Coordinates of C-alpha atoms in Angstrom, one line a residue:
X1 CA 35.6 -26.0 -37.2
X2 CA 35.7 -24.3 -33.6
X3 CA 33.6 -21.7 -32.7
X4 CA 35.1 -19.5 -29.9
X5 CA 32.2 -17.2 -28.4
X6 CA 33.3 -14.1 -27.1
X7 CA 33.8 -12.7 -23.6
X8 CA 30.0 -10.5 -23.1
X9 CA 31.3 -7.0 -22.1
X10 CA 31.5 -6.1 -18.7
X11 CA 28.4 -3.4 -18.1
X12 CA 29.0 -0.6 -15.8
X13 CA 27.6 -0.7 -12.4
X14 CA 26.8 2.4 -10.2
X15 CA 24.4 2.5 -6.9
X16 CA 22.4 5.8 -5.8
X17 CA 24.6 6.1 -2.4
X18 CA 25.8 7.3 0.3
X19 CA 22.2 6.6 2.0
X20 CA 20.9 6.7 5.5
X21 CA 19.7 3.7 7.7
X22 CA 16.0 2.5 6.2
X23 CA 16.4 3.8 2.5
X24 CA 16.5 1.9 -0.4
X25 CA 19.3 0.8 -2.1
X26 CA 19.5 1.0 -5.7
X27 CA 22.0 -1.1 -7.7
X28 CA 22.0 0.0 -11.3
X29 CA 23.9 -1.8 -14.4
X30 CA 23.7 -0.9 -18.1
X31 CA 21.9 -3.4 -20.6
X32 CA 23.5 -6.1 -22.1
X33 CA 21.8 -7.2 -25.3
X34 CA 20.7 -11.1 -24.1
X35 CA 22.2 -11.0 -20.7
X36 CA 21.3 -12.8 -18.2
X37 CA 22.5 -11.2 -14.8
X38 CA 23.8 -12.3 -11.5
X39 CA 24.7 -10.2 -8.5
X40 CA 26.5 -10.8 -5.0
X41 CA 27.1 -8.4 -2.1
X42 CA 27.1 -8.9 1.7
X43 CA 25.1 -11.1 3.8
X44 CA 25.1 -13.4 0.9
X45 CA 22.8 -11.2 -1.6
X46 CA 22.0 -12.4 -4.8
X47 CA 19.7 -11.0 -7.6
X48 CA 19.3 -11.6 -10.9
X49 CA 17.3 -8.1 -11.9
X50 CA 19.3 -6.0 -13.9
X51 CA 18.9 -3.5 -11.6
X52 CA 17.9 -5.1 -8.2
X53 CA 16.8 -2.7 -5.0
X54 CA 17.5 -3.2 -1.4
X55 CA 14.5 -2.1 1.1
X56 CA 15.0 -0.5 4.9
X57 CA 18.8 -1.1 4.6
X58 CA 21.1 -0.9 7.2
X59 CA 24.8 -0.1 7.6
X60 CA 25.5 -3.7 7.4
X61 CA 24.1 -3.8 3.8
X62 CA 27.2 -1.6 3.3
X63 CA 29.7 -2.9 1.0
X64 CA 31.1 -4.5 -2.5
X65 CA 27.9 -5.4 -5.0
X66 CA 29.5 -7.1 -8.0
X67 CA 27.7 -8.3 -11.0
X68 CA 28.7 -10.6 -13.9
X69 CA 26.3 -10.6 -16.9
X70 CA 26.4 -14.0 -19.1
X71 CA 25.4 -14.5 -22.8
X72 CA 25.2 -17.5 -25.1
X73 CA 26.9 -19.4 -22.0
X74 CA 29.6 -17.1 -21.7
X75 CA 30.6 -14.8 -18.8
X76 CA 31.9 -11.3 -18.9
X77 CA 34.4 -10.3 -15.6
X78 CA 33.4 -9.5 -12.5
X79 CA 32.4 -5.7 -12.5
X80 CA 31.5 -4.2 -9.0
X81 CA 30.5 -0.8 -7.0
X82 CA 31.0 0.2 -3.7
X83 CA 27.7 1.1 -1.3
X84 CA 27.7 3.0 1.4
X85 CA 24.7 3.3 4.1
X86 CA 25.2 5.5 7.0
X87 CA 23.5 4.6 10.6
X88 CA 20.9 6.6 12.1
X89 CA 22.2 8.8 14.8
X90 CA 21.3 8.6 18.8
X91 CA 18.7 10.2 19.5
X92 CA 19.6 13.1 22.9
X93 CA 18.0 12.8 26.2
X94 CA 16.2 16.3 25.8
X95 CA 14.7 17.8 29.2
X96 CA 13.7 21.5 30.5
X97 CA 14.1 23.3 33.4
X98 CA 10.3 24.1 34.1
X99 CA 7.7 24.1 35.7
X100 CA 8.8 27.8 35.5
X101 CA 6.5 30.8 36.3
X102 CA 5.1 33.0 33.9
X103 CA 7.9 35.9 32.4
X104 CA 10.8 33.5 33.3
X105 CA 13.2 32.0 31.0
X106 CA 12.3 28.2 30.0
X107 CA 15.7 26.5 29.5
X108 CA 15.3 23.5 26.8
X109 CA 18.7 20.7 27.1
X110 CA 19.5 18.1 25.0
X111 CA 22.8 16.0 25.3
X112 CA 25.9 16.4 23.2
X113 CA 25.9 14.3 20.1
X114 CA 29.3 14.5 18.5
X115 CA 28.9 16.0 14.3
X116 CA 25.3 16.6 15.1
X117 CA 22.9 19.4 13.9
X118 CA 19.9 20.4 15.9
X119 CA 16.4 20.8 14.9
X120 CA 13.8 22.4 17.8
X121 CA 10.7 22.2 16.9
X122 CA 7.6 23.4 19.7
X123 CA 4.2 25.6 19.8
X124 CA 3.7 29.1 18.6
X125 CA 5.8 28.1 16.1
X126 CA 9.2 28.0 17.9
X127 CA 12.7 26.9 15.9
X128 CA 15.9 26.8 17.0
X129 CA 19.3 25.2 15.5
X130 CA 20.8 25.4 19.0
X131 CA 21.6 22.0 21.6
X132 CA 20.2 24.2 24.5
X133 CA 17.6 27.1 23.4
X134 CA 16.1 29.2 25.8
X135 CA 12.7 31.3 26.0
X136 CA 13.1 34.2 27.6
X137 CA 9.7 35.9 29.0
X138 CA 7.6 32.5 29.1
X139 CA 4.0 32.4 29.0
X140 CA 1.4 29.9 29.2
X141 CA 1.1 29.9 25.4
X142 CA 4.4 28.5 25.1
X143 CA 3.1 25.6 27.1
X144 CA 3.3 22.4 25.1
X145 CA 5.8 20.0 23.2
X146 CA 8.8 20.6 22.0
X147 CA 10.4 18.3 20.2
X148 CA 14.3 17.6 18.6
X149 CA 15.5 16.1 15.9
X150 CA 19.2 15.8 15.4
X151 CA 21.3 15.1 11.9
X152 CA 24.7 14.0 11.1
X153 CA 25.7 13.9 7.7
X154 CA 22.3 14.0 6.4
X155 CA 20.6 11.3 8.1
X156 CA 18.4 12.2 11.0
X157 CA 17.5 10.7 14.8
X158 CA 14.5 9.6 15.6
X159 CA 12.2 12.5 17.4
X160 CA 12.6 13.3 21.1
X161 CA 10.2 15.3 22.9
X162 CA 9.6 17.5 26.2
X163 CA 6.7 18.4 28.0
X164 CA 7.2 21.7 29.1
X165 CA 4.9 24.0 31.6
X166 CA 4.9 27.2 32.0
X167 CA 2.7 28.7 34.7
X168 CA 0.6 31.9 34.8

């Protein structure tokens, strides 16, 4: 008598990106009854968690993650999902045009970062969305840090700041 085992089915696999530079991948696989699991992807990853994470990942962690599940000595085929980790933009020179003189315009400048979004962030509660925001009417309160943070496709720079002076 011959006993043929059967070909374990092939789970599905998933992953929880796109993600940015230095978040966690997350490989996910449904449950095959007995299973024993085994996972490749770039830079010569293995795992053998059903549902293996990646820590602080970087762009390079990009790629193919395939998994084959085997029972009772037998192995299902090759099942695999695409990952997709997007780099950390630049981060601008940022600069202002001050010392200035108390009622003057403070001119804030940060360099052109192709796709990006900016966030302005500084005392008395300042915001501003534009590259190059301006404060018109300066006073000593608005003395301080301001800082910028840019994003491109959901992933942010690290922070940039300017010391700016505005005198009475």
């Amino acid at each position: 008598e011959i006993l043929i085992k059967p070909t374990p089915p092939s789970p599905q696999v998933s992953n929880n990106s796109p993600i940015c530079e230095g978040q966690t991948i997350e490989l996910m696989s449904d449950e095959v009854q007995d299973a024993t699991y085994a996972w490749t992807g770039p830079g010569g990853f293995t795992s053998s968690d059903q549902n293996p994470t990646i820590v602080l990942a970087t762009p390079s962690d990009g790629g193919s993650y395939c998994l084959i599940v085997t029972v009772d000595g037998c192995e299902s085929i090759s099942v695999c999902t695409e990952v997709e980790v997007k780099p950390t933009p630049a981060s601008p020179v940022v600069n202002n045009s001050g010392p200035v003189c108390e009622g003057e315009t403070l001119a804030l400048s940060a360099t052109s970062i192709t796709d990006a979004s900016y966030s302005w962030t500084g005392p008395n509660g300042f915001v501003s969305a534009d590259q190059n925001p301006s404060i018109v009417n300066a006073s000593p309160t608005d003395n301080g840090s301001y800082c910028l943070i840019v994003s491109i496709d959901g992933c942010e720079s690290v922070e940039v700041c300017t010391e700016v002076i505005i005198l009475p």
